[in-house]
mmCIF file of C-alpha atoms in Angstrom:
data_model
loop_
_atom_site.group_PDB
_atom_site.id
_atom_site.type_symbol
_atom_site.label_atom_id
_atom_site.label_comp_id
_atom_site.label_asym_id
_atom_site.label_seq_id
_atom_site.Cartn_x
_atom_site.Cartn_y
_atom_site.Cartn_z
ATOM 1 C CA MET W 1 -0.297 0.012 0.022
ATOM 2 C CA PRO W 2 1.225 3.188 -0.640
ATOM 3 C CA ARG W 3 2.133 5.200 2.231
ATOM 4 C CA THR W 4 0.507 8.805 2.784
ATOM 5 C CA HIS W 5 1.659 11.632 4.643
ATOM 6 C CA PRO W 6 1.405 11.747 8.783
ATOM 7 C CA VAL W 7 0.785 14.339 11.005
ATOM 8 C CA ALA W 8 2.559 14.701 14.511
ATOM 9 C CA VAL W 9 0.865 14.560 17.837
ATOM 10 C CA THR W 10 2.983 16.607 19.992
ATOM 11 C CA GLY W 11 1.120 17.705 22.848
ATOM 12 C CA LEU W 12 -1.966 16.046 24.884
ATOM 13 C CA GLY W 13 -4.126 17.158 27.779
ATOM 14 C CA LEU W 14 -6.576 14.521 29.310
ATOM 15 C CA VAL W 15 -9.732 15.102 31.759
ATOM 16 C CA THR W 16 -11.069 12.163 32.564
ATOM 17 C CA PRO W 17 -13.062 10.396 35.169
ATOM 18 C CA ALA W 18 -9.634 8.982 36.394
ATOM 19 C CA GLY W 19 -8.134 12.303 37.228
ATOM 20 C CA ILE W 20 -6.935 15.412 35.462
ATOM 21 C CA GLY W 21 -3.974 15.463 33.584
ATOM 22 C CA GLU W 22 -1.753 12.640 31.472
ATOM 23 C CA GLN W 23 -0.825 10.794 34.674
ATOM 24 C CA PRO W 24 -4.051 10.280 36.551
ATOM 25 C CA THR W 25 -5.384 8.888 34.077
ATOM 26 C CA TRP W 26 -2.399 6.799 32.559
ATOM 27 C CA GLN W 27 -2.101 5.235 36.149
ATOM 28 C CA GLY W 28 -5.743 4.651 36.974
ATOM 29 C CA LEU W 29 -5.817 2.629 34.026
ATOM 30 C CA LEU W 30 -3.179 0.729 34.498
ATOM 31 C CA ALA W 31 -4.721 -0.099 37.627
ATOM 32 C CA SER W 32 -7.648 -1.281 36.169
ATOM 33 C CA ARG W 33 -9.687 1.178 38.616
ATOM 34 C CA THR W 34 -13.146 1.773 38.120
ATOM 35 C CA THR W 35 -14.695 4.981 38.291
ATOM 36 C CA ALA W 36 -18.601 4.756 38.398
ATOM 37 C CA ALA W 37 -20.717 5.478 41.477
ATOM 38 C CA ARG W 38 -24.028 6.775 41.777
ATOM 39 C CA ASP W 39 -24.221 10.480 41.124
ATOM 40 C CA PRO W 40 -26.225 13.037 42.998
ATOM 41 C CA VAL W 41 -26.863 15.018 40.098
ATOM 42 C CA LEU W 42 -29.259 11.796 38.851
ATOM 43 C CA ALA W 43 -30.836 10.800 41.974
ATOM 44 C CA GLY W 44 -34.385 9.710 41.774
ATOM 45 C CA LEU W 45 -34.106 8.707 38.400
ATOM 46 C CA PRO W 46 -33.966 4.755 37.291
ATOM 47 C CA VAL W 47 -30.387 4.762 36.708
ATOM 48 C CA ASP W 48 -28.544 7.140 38.679
ATOM 49 C CA ILE W 49 -24.742 5.999 37.915
ATOM 50 C CA SER W 50 -22.138 7.799 36.179
ATOM 51 C CA CYS W 51 -18.341 8.364 35.896
ATOM 52 C CA GLN W 52 -17.412 11.808 37.406
ATOM 53 C CA VAL W 53 -14.227 13.995 37.076
ATOM 54 C CA PRO W 54 -13.239 14.192 40.570
ATOM 55 C CA ASP W 55 -12.238 17.430 41.694
ATOM 56 C CA PHE W 56 -13.098 19.470 38.967
ATOM 57 C CA ASP W 57 -13.511 22.850 40.385
ATOM 58 C CA ALA W 58 -13.998 25.059 37.158
ATOM 59 C CA HIS W 59 -13.185 28.333 38.949
ATOM 60 C CA ARG W 60 -9.569 27.389 40.264
ATOM 61 C CA LEU W 61 -8.463 25.256 37.381
ATOM 62 C CA ILE W 62 -9.487 28.063 34.167
ATOM 63 C CA GLY W 63 -10.011 31.230 36.548
ATOM 64 C CA ARG W 64 -13.474 33.056 37.975
ATOM 65 C CA HIS W 65 -14.100 35.329 35.131
ATOM 66 C CA LEU W 66 -13.694 32.896 32.390
ATOM 67 C CA ALA W 67 -15.639 29.270 34.196
ATOM 68 C CA TRP W 68 -18.766 31.697 35.139
ATOM 69 C CA ARG W 69 -20.160 31.443 31.821
ATOM 70 C CA LEU W 70 -19.077 28.253 30.875
ATOM 71 C CA ASP W 71 -20.400 24.975 31.727
ATOM 72 C CA ARG W 72 -18.135 21.840 32.562
ATOM 73 C CA ALA W 73 -18.212 20.268 28.842
ATOM 74 C CA GLY W 74 -16.556 24.256 27.617
ATOM 75 C CA ALA W 75 -14.683 24.036 30.698
ATOM 76 C CA MET W 76 -13.211 20.710 30.823
ATOM 77 C CA ALA W 77 -12.258 21.483 27.082
ATOM 78 C CA VAL W 78 -10.181 24.679 27.592
ATOM 79 C CA LEU W 79 -8.314 22.746 30.438
ATOM 80 C CA ALA W 80 -7.503 20.183 28.226
ATOM 81 C CA ALA W 81 -6.260 22.431 25.774
ATOM 82 C CA ARG W 82 -4.464 24.468 28.245
ATOM 83 C CA HIS W 83 -2.491 21.219 29.483
ATOM 84 C CA ALA W 84 -2.152 19.713 25.464
ATOM 85 C CA THR W 85 -0.367 23.092 24.515
ATOM 86 C CA ALA W 86 1.696 23.060 27.740
ATOM 87 C CA ASP W 87 2.721 20.031 26.885
ATOM 88 C CA ALA W 88 3.324 20.644 23.521
ATOM 89 C CA GLY W 89 5.723 23.517 24.437
ATOM 90 C CA LEU W 90 4.321 25.832 22.538
ATOM 91 C CA SER W 91 3.333 29.393 23.388
ATOM 92 C CA PRO W 92 0.186 31.484 21.911
ATOM 93 C CA ALA W 93 2.003 34.818 22.675
ATOM 94 C CA GLU W 94 4.439 33.493 19.818
ATOM 95 C CA TRP W 95 2.492 31.240 17.159
ATOM 96 C CA ASP W 96 1.292 32.448 13.895
ATOM 97 C CA ALA W 97 -2.654 32.692 15.119
ATOM 98 C CA ALA W 98 -3.718 32.812 11.451
ATOM 99 C CA ARG W 99 -2.235 29.342 11.339
ATOM 100 C CA VAL W 100 -3.689 27.808 14.051
ATOM 101 C CA GLY W 101 -6.981 25.838 13.789
ATOM 102 C CA VAL W 102 -9.242 24.083 16.657
ATOM 103 C CA VAL W 103 -11.666 21.207 15.768
ATOM 104 C CA ILE W 104 -13.549 19.714 18.877
ATOM 105 C CA GLY W 105 -16.164 16.933 18.371
ATOM 106 C CA THR W 106 -19.097 16.609 21.046
ATOM 107 C CA GLY W 107 -22.363 15.083 20.920
ATOM 108 C CA THR W 108 -24.862 17.543 22.527
ATOM 109 C CA ALA W 109 -22.241 19.715 24.210
ATOM 110 C CA SER W 110 -23.837 20.862 27.102
ATOM 111 C CA MET W 111 -27.407 19.824 28.224
ATOM 112 C CA GLU W 112 -26.028 20.664 31.947
ATOM 113 C CA ARG W 113 -28.474 23.729 32.889
ATOM 114 C CA TYR W 114 -31.204 23.370 30.443
ATOM 115 C CA ASP W 115 -33.660 21.612 32.747
ATOM 116 C CA ALA W 116 -33.472 24.486 35.260
ATOM 117 C CA GLU W 117 -34.106 27.230 32.147
ATOM 118 C CA TYR W 118 -36.835 25.202 30.717
ATOM 119 C CA ALA W 119 -38.550 25.210 34.301
ATOM 120 C CA LYS W 120 -38.377 28.989 34.632
ATOM 121 C CA LEU W 121 -39.930 29.054 31.101
ATOM 122 C CA GLY W 122 -42.591 26.159 31.811
ATOM 123 C CA ALA W 123 -43.336 28.693 34.550
ATOM 124 C CA GLY W 124 -44.352 31.173 32.919
ATOM 125 C CA ARG W 125 -40.998 33.301 33.227
ATOM 126 C CA PRO W 126 -39.426 33.863 29.887
ATOM 127 C CA LEU W 127 -37.273 37.035 31.500
ATOM 128 C CA ALA W 128 -35.657 35.088 34.072
ATOM 129 C CA VAL W 129 -34.162 32.298 31.356
ATOM 130 C CA SER W 130 -30.071 33.032 31.402
ATOM 131 C CA PRO W 131 -29.072 34.373 28.385
ATOM 132 C CA LEU W 132 -26.164 32.550 28.614
ATOM 133 C CA ALA W 133 -28.138 29.001 27.963
ATOM 134 C CA VAL W 134 -27.545 28.900 24.576
ATOM 135 C CA THR W 135 -23.840 30.057 24.565
ATOM 136 C CA ARG W 136 -22.945 27.628 27.006
ATOM 137 C CA SER W 137 -24.503 24.619 25.134
ATOM 138 C CA VAL W 138 -24.291 24.987 21.564
ATOM 139 C CA PRO W 139 -21.615 22.535 20.010
ATOM 140 C CA ASN W 140 -19.407 24.935 18.287
ATOM 141 C CA MET W 141 -18.682 26.879 21.970
ATOM 142 C CA PRO W 142 -16.083 24.673 23.214
ATOM 143 C CA ALA W 143 -13.958 25.027 19.967
ATOM 144 C CA ALA W 144 -14.723 28.748 20.202
ATOM 145 C CA GLU W 145 -13.854 29.084 23.768
ATOM 146 C CA ILE W 146 -10.475 27.096 23.025
ATOM 147 C CA ALA W 147 -9.697 29.706 20.267
ATOM 148 C CA LEU W 148 -10.986 32.530 23.116
ATOM 149 C CA ASP W 149 -8.508 31.176 25.313
ATOM 150 C CA LEU W 150 -5.595 30.698 23.420
ATOM 151 C CA THR W 151 -5.747 33.266 20.539
ATOM 152 C CA ALA W 152 -6.292 30.542 17.571
ATOM 153 C CA ARG W 153 -7.356 32.401 14.623
ATOM 154 C CA GLY W 154 -7.647 29.216 12.060
ATOM 155 C CA PRO W 155 -10.406 27.490 11.110
ATOM 156 C CA ASN W 156 -12.476 26.975 14.111
ATOM 157 C CA PHE W 157 -15.681 23.937 14.157
ATOM 158 C CA ALA W 158 -17.205 21.456 15.665
ATOM 159 C CA VAL W 159 -18.129 18.048 14.701
ATOM 160 C CA SER W 160 -20.972 16.179 15.759
ATOM 161 C CA THR W 161 -21.139 12.539 14.683
ATOM 162 C CA ALA W 162 -22.289 11.185 18.639
ATOM 163 C CA CYS W 163 -19.947 8.765 20.433
ATOM 164 C CA ALA W 164 -17.614 9.098 17.358
ATOM 165 C CA SER W 165 -17.119 12.645 17.277
ATOM 166 C CA GLY W 166 -13.652 13.438 19.160
ATOM 167 C CA THR W 167 -12.501 10.759 16.824
ATOM 168 C CA THR W 168 -13.593 12.347 13.912
ATOM 169 C CA ALA W 169 -12.813 15.845 14.948
ATOM 170 C CA LEU W 170 -9.275 14.198 14.944
ATOM 171 C CA GLY W 171 -9.479 12.940 11.453
ATOM 172 C CA VAL W 172 -10.909 16.484 10.100
ATOM 173 C CA ALA W 173 -7.882 17.831 11.986
ATOM 174 C CA ARG W 174 -5.742 16.036 10.281
ATOM 175 C CA ASP W 175 -7.050 16.861 6.780
ATOM 176 C CA LEU W 176 -6.576 20.774 7.620
ATOM 177 C CA LEU W 177 -2.914 19.864 8.446
ATOM 178 C CA ARG W 178 -2.307 17.931 4.851
ATOM 179 C CA ALA W 179 -4.374 20.498 2.914
ATOM 180 C CA GLY W 180 -1.679 23.088 4.508
ATOM 181 C CA THR W 181 -4.789 25.022 5.572
ATOM 182 C CA CYS W 182 -2.908 24.891 8.972
ATOM 183 C CA ASP W 183 0.245 24.634 10.707
ATOM 184 C CA ILE W 184 -1.191 23.653 14.335
ATOM 185 C CA VAL W 185 -4.492 21.978 14.876
ATOM 186 C CA LEU W 186 -6.170 21.645 18.604
ATOM 187 C CA ALA W 187 -8.269 18.612 18.483
ATOM 188 C CA GLY W 188 -10.204 16.588 20.449
ATOM 189 C CA GLY W 189 -13.644 16.253 22.127
ATOM 190 C CA THR W 190 -16.027 17.380 25.430
ATOM 191 C CA GLU W 191 -18.912 16.102 26.585
ATOM 192 C CA SER W 192 -20.556 16.136 30.366
ATOM 193 C CA ALA W 193 -23.134 13.431 30.095
ATOM 194 C CA ARG W 194 -23.958 13.164 33.322
ATOM 195 C CA CYS W 195 -27.366 14.874 32.714
ATOM 196 C CA ARG W 196 -30.635 14.195 33.573
ATOM 197 C CA MET W 197 -32.452 13.728 30.294
ATOM 198 C CA ALA W 198 -29.712 12.011 29.039
ATOM 199 C CA ALA W 199 -29.981 9.666 31.631
ATOM 200 C CA ALA W 200 -33.737 9.588 31.255
ATOM 201 C CA CYS W 201 -33.767 9.005 27.539
ATOM 202 C CA PHE W 202 -30.573 6.573 27.418
ATOM 203 C CA HIS W 203 -32.856 4.565 29.976
ATOM 204 C CA ARG W 204 -35.700 4.678 28.191
ATOM 205 C CA MET W 205 -33.774 3.073 24.810
ATOM 206 C CA GLY W 206 -32.459 0.487 27.327
ATOM 207 C CA ALA W 207 -28.909 1.135 27.312
ATOM 208 C CA LEU W 208 -27.778 1.774 30.423
ATOM 209 C CA SER W 209 -26.431 -0.740 32.739
ATOM 210 C CA ARG W 210 -28.645 -1.055 35.768
ATOM 211 C CA ARG W 211 -26.321 -2.641 38.139
ATOM 212 C CA LEU W 212 -27.125 -0.355 40.968
ATOM 213 C CA GLY W 213 -25.591 -2.575 43.982
ATOM 214 C CA GLN W 214 -22.290 -2.278 42.223
ATOM 215 C CA PRO W 215 -21.869 0.723 40.530
ATOM 216 C CA ALA W 216 -18.207 0.125 40.360
ATOM 217 C CA ALA W 217 -18.406 -3.216 38.402
ATOM 218 C CA ALA W 218 -21.401 -1.873 36.186
ATOM 219 C CA SER W 219 -19.071 -0.796 33.010
ATOM 220 C CA ARG W 220 -18.284 -4.121 31.372
ATOM 221 C CA PRO W 221 -17.249 -4.293 27.812
ATOM 222 C CA PHE W 222 -17.137 -7.740 26.200
ATOM 223 C CA ASP W 223 -18.094 -9.625 29.492
ATOM 224 C CA ALA W 224 -20.898 -12.180 29.307
ATOM 225 C CA ASP W 225 -22.533 -10.352 31.812
ATOM 226 C CA ARG W 226 -22.290 -6.794 30.580
ATOM 227 C CA ASP W 227 -26.234 -5.019 30.705
ATOM 228 C CA GLY W 228 -25.075 -1.336 29.129
ATOM 229 C CA PHE W 229 -23.034 1.229 29.240
ATOM 230 C CA VAL W 230 -22.643 3.742 32.379
ATOM 231 C CA LEU W 231 -22.719 7.873 31.522
ATOM 232 C CA ALA W 232 -19.414 9.925 31.923
ATOM 233 C CA GLU W 233 -17.796 13.239 31.470
ATOM 234 C CA GLY W 234 -14.694 14.395 30.111
ATOM 235 C CA ALA W 235 -12.069 15.637 27.511
ATOM 236 C CA ALA W 236 -9.015 15.296 25.875
ATOM 237 C CA VAL W 237 -6.678 18.146 23.259
ATOM 238 C CA LEU W 238 -4.699 16.802 21.135
ATOM 239 C CA VAL W 239 -1.744 18.970 19.776
ATOM 240 C CA LEU W 240 -1.348 18.135 16.165
ATOM 241 C CA GLU W 241 1.202 19.516 13.311
ATOM 242 C CA ARG W 242 2.733 19.124 10.513
ATOM 243 C CA PRO W 243 5.611 17.079 10.680
ATOM 244 C CA GLU W 244 8.012 20.035 9.288
ATOM 245 C CA HIS W 245 6.172 22.809 11.322
ATOM 246 C CA ALA W 246 7.137 20.617 14.566
ATOM 247 C CA ARG W 247 11.044 19.869 13.293
ATOM 248 C CA ALA W 248 11.485 23.872 12.970
ATOM 249 C CA ARG W 249 10.575 24.375 16.201
ATOM 250 C CA GLY W 250 12.235 21.128 17.523
ATOM 251 C CA ALA W 251 9.169 19.645 18.794
ATOM 252 C CA ARG W 252 9.455 15.692 19.371
ATOM 253 C CA PRO W 253 6.361 14.059 18.083
ATOM 254 C CA ARG W 254 4.966 11.644 20.694
ATOM 255 C CA ALA W 255 3.513 9.808 18.014
ATOM 256 C CA TYR W 256 2.054 10.242 14.237
ATOM 257 C CA VAL W 257 -1.668 10.371 13.164
ATOM 258 C CA ALA W 258 -1.518 8.006 9.988
ATOM 259 C CA GLY W 259 -4.136 7.036 9.230
ATOM 260 C CA TYR W 260 -8.198 7.458 9.282
ATOM 261 C CA GLY W 261 -11.139 6.226 8.228
ATOM 262 C CA ALA W 262 -15.202 6.974 7.785
ATOM 263 C CA SER W 263 -17.996 5.074 7.141
ATOM 264 C CA CYS W 264 -21.931 4.861 7.578
ATOM 265 C CA ASP W 265 -23.876 1.656 8.236
ATOM 266 C CA ALA W 266 -27.087 2.799 6.984
ATOM 267 C CA HIS W 267 -28.608 0.039 8.906
ATOM 268 C CA HIS W 268 -30.672 1.311 11.555
ATOM 269 C CA PHE W 269 -31.279 4.916 13.699
ATOM 270 C CA ALA W 270 -29.753 3.577 16.880
ATOM 271 C CA ALA W 271 -28.434 -0.613 16.283
ATOM 272 C CA PRO W 272 -25.368 -1.313 15.013
ATOM 273 C CA ASP W 273 -25.215 -3.696 11.482
ATOM 274 C CA PRO W 274 -24.782 -6.661 13.227
ATOM 275 C CA GLU W 275 -22.188 -7.659 11.252
ATOM 276 C CA GLY W 276 -20.157 -4.888 11.551
ATOM 277 C CA ARG W 277 -20.023 -4.027 7.900
ATOM 278 C CA GLY W 278 -19.862 -0.679 8.055
ATOM 279 C CA ALA W 279 -17.255 -0.155 11.058
ATOM 280 C CA ALA W 280 -14.985 -2.773 9.244
ATOM 281 C CA ALA W 281 -15.054 -0.265 6.056
ATOM 282 C CA ALA W 282 -13.909 2.372 8.330
ATOM 283 C CA LEU W 283 -10.918 0.471 9.595
ATOM 284 C CA ARG W 284 -10.039 -0.578 6.305
ATOM 285 C CA ALA W 285 -10.249 2.999 4.899
ATOM 286 C CA ALA W 286 -7.653 4.150 8.201
ATOM 287 C CA LEU W 287 -5.375 1.521 7.240
ATOM 288 C CA ARG W 288 -5.337 2.314 3.272
ATOM 289 C CA ASP W 289 -4.711 5.503 4.314
ATOM 290 C CA ALA W 290 -1.929 4.837 6.499
ATOM 291 C CA GLY W 291 -0.370 2.429 3.869
ATOM 292 C CA LEU W 292 -0.254 -0.246 6.740
ATOM 293 C CA ASP W 293 -1.554 -3.701 6.400
ATOM 294 C CA PRO W 294 -3.726 -5.464 9.295
ATOM 295 C CA ALA W 295 -0.753 -7.128 10.565
ATOM 296 C CA ASP W 296 1.295 -3.984 10.892
ATOM 297 C CA ILE W 297 -1.189 -3.398 13.809
ATOM 298 C CA GLY W 298 -0.416 -3.575 17.605
ATOM 299 C CA HIS W 299 -3.090 -3.250 19.502
ATOM 300 C CA VAL W 300 -6.811 -1.695 19.333
ATOM 301 C CA ASN W 301 -7.941 0.183 21.428
ATOM 302 C CA ALA W 302 -11.867 -0.736 20.902
ATOM 303 C CA HIS W 303 -14.669 1.721 21.107
ATOM 304 C CA GLY W 304 -16.296 -1.727 23.362
ATOM 305 C CA THR W 305 -19.434 0.427 25.267
ATOM 306 C CA GLY W 306 -20.624 -2.860 27.118
ATOM 307 C CA THR W 307 -23.816 -3.129 25.305
ATOM 308 C CA ARG W 308 -24.774 -6.474 23.748
ATOM 309 C CA LEU W 309 -25.132 -5.321 20.095
ATOM 310 C CA ASN W 310 -21.777 -2.631 20.107
ATOM 311 C CA ASP W 311 -19.809 -5.094 21.667
ATOM 312 C CA GLN W 312 -20.873 -8.244 19.478
ATOM 313 C CA ALA W 313 -20.514 -5.969 16.123
ATOM 314 C CA GLU W 314 -17.483 -4.736 16.848
ATOM 315 C CA CYS W 315 -15.896 -7.994 16.923
ATOM 316 C CA GLU W 316 -17.175 -8.815 13.830
ATOM 317 C CA ALA W 317 -15.835 -6.091 12.253
ATOM 318 C CA LEU W 318 -12.063 -6.920 13.738
ATOM 319 C CA ARG W 319 -12.506 -10.545 12.967
ATOM 320 C CA SER W 320 -13.059 -9.368 9.481
ATOM 321 C CA VAL W 321 -10.421 -6.807 8.856
ATOM 322 C CA PHE W 322 -8.164 -9.127 10.773
ATOM 323 C CA THR W 323 -6.841 -12.532 10.121
ATOM 324 C CA ALA W 324 -5.757 -12.807 13.884
ATOM 325 C CA PRO W 325 -6.817 -9.406 15.565
ATOM 326 C CA PRO W 326 -4.170 -7.985 18.035
ATOM 327 C CA PRO W 327 -4.788 -7.508 21.522
ATOM 328 C CA VAL W 328 -7.897 -5.545 22.109
ATOM 329 C CA THR W 329 -8.787 -3.085 24.989
ATOM 330 C CA SER W 330 -12.100 -1.096 26.073
ATOM 331 C CA LEU W 331 -11.285 1.986 28.384
ATOM 332 C CA LYS W 332 -15.198 2.147 29.503
ATOM 333 C CA GLY W 333 -14.723 -0.501 31.946
ATOM 334 C CA ALA W 334 -12.775 2.142 33.647
ATOM 335 C CA LEU W 335 -13.949 5.210 32.677
ATOM 336 C CA GLY W 336 -17.649 4.921 31.517
ATOM 337 C CA HIS W 337 -18.762 6.431 28.100
ATOM 338 C CA ALA W 338 -17.888 9.826 27.714
ATOM 339 C CA MET W 339 -19.578 10.226 24.359
ATOM 340 C CA GLY W 340 -18.304 13.023 21.845
ATOM 341 C CA ALA W 341 -15.628 13.028 23.879
ATOM 342 C CA ALA W 342 -14.559 9.020 24.242
ATOM 343 C CA GLY W 343 -12.992 8.994 20.884
ATOM 344 C CA ALA W 344 -10.307 11.476 21.524
ATOM 345 C CA ILE W 345 -9.889 10.377 25.517
ATOM 346 C CA GLU W 346 -9.015 6.915 23.687
ATOM 347 C CA ALA W 347 -7.268 8.312 20.746
ATOM 348 C CA ALA W 348 -4.921 10.031 23.741
ATOM 349 C CA VAL W 349 -4.569 7.032 25.834
ATOM 350 C CA THR W 350 -3.408 5.006 22.657
ATOM 351 C CA VAL W 351 -0.768 7.215 21.986
ATOM 352 C CA LEU W 352 0.517 6.727 25.534
ATOM 353 C CA GLY W 353 0.359 2.820 25.013
ATOM 354 C CA LEU W 354 2.632 3.358 22.229
ATOM 355 C CA GLN W 355 5.141 5.590 23.716
ATOM 356 C CA HIS W 356 5.046 2.741 26.958
ATOM 357 C CA GLY W 357 4.313 -0.380 24.542
ATOM 358 C CA THR W 358 1.740 -1.213 26.921
ATOM 359 C CA VAL W 359 -1.651 -1.623 26.359
ATOM 360 C CA PRO W 360 -3.963 -0.981 29.385
ATOM 361 C CA PRO W 361 -6.522 -3.853 31.039
ATOM 362 C CA THR W 362 -10.195 -3.687 30.071
ATOM 363 C CA ALA W 363 -11.445 -3.129 33.629
ATOM 364 C CA ASN W 364 -14.529 -5.362 35.083
ATOM 365 C CA LEU W 365 -13.995 -8.408 32.149
ATOM 366 C CA ASP W 366 -14.555 -11.304 34.806
ATOM 367 C CA ARG W 367 -15.816 -13.690 32.251
ATOM 368 C CA GLN W 368 -16.074 -12.841 28.468
ATOM 369 C CA ASP W 369 -18.799 -13.554 26.459
ATOM 370 C CA PRO W 370 -17.615 -16.904 24.704
ATOM 371 C CA ASP W 371 -19.335 -15.243 21.397
ATOM 372 C CA ILE W 372 -16.476 -12.286 21.412
ATOM 373 C CA ASP W 373 -13.495 -14.502 19.879
ATOM 374 C CA LEU W 374 -10.936 -11.579 20.283
ATOM 375 C CA ASP W 375 -8.253 -11.509 22.451
ATOM 376 C CA ILE W 376 -8.864 -9.108 25.519
ATOM 377 C CA VAL W 377 -6.484 -7.229 27.526
ATOM 378 C CA THR W 378 -8.041 -7.574 31.317
ATOM 379 C CA LYS W 379 -6.819 -7.590 34.594
ATOM 380 C CA VAL W 380 -3.049 -6.534 34.337
ATOM 381 C CA PRO W 381 -1.587 -4.494 31.731
ATOM 382 C CA ARG W 382 -0.017 -6.079 28.317
ATOM 383 C CA THR W 383 3.267 -5.428 26.698
ATOM 384 C CA VAL W 384 3.037 -4.883 23.143
ATOM 385 C CA ALA W 385 5.646 -3.797 20.339
ATOM 386 C CA PRO W 386 5.347 0.116 19.999
ATOM 387 C CA THR W 387 4.667 -0.297 16.263
ATOM 388 C CA ALA W 388 0.870 1.314 15.564
ATOM 389 C CA ALA W 389 -2.661 0.814 17.020
ATOM 390 C CA VAL W 390 -5.969 1.545 15.839
ATOM 391 C CA SER W 391 -8.753 3.718 17.709
ATOM 392 C CA THR W 392 -12.051 3.102 16.771
ATOM 393 C CA SER W 393 -15.296 4.916 17.747
ATOM 394 C CA PHE W 394 -18.918 4.036 16.470
ATOM 395 C CA ALA W 395 -22.253 6.077 16.990
ATOM 396 C CA PHE W 396 -25.928 6.103 16.906
ATOM 397 C CA GLY W 397 -26.998 7.120 13.348
ATOM 398 C CA GLY W 398 -24.615 4.223 11.933
ATOM 399 C CA GLN W 399 -21.880 6.632 11.957
ATOM 400 C CA ASN W 400 -18.038 4.999 12.033
ATOM 401 C CA ALA W 401 -15.013 6.403 12.438
ATOM 402 C CA ALA W 402 -11.369 4.859 12.830
ATOM 403 C CA LEU W 403 -8.143 6.434 13.380
ATOM 404 C CA VAL W 404 -4.486 4.630 12.986
ATOM 405 C CA LEU W 405 -1.790 5.578 15.214
ATOM 406 C CA GLN W 406 1.859 5.042 14.806
ATOM 407 C CA ALA W 407 4.558 5.116 16.809
ATOM 408 C CA ALA W 408 6.924 8.011 16.975
#
């Protein structure tokens, strides 16, 4: 296969239920530490479990002046972008702002305060509705707030492909760099799915785990006893650069985005194609784009939600693409499902896995479903050759996205 030009990952920022920053997240995943717990925000609902970012005080972490106008999704995105920029050794005061883009994926951005605002409207008090309700919640605002905070004047937009949004954002950012439109793109995803409306809707769809008596064990990707996913929140931002730009400023890439592929099942509005054909098409497209063969892939960071349909469909996709699928992990057993942020978080962790030659285990996988014929990493981390890896995301609407990440 012909090799195309990869783009460099020179920095990353992580805000997850395992902690704020790269190290708490990585160490928590290596220890297979689960984060799901009963959530007071969801109290009184049929399912009140979530994975919450600990100690997230936006006033302290990003400053009171900015925090007052942002919901959690926006604040987490700004914090992750600051961490990623610092990690890349970049100074917004010195960069060519017109050549710096921002692409952030999100499912809904934020519905955090809409309950209270709709209650005001329903009570006949329209003048009490906050004028910030729109700018706190519309999907483009996390990207816009990052640009405002860091002075990035290049292309700036959101992508929304439901639970594939973070992965899609990285693919779009890669395209901006390959086209020469930007020198640097801050790309990733953010979401706070700890919302009463979201929890009620997903419960009614039968998508959430109902393991209320054992919340820490509720998220169980690929396990025979899995019964749904756990709502979560988080953000991840990666700094992507044209390799020649990174070299010119003496930056050392942490990894490369070598390939990206996307597809649509066109099968069902919510359920995946049971044969995984669309997912497999995205995987094959990403491998072609990277100029790699399936045998070149050292591990897969799976979408792995812990729902029966998704896990089985993903297994079918991987079995169809890989003659002998490489080791597979899912982070959602530990971190829950951060929806539009999940793909970006998983891509960032895949970068860490390539750097350390280590695949973190899938938490809560006690008894693998016998129909899931894959080599799932569980209990303890797995040492692998740091060559290339795949990170996958699949979403409602049948939208599929896959990234091939390559060791630096």
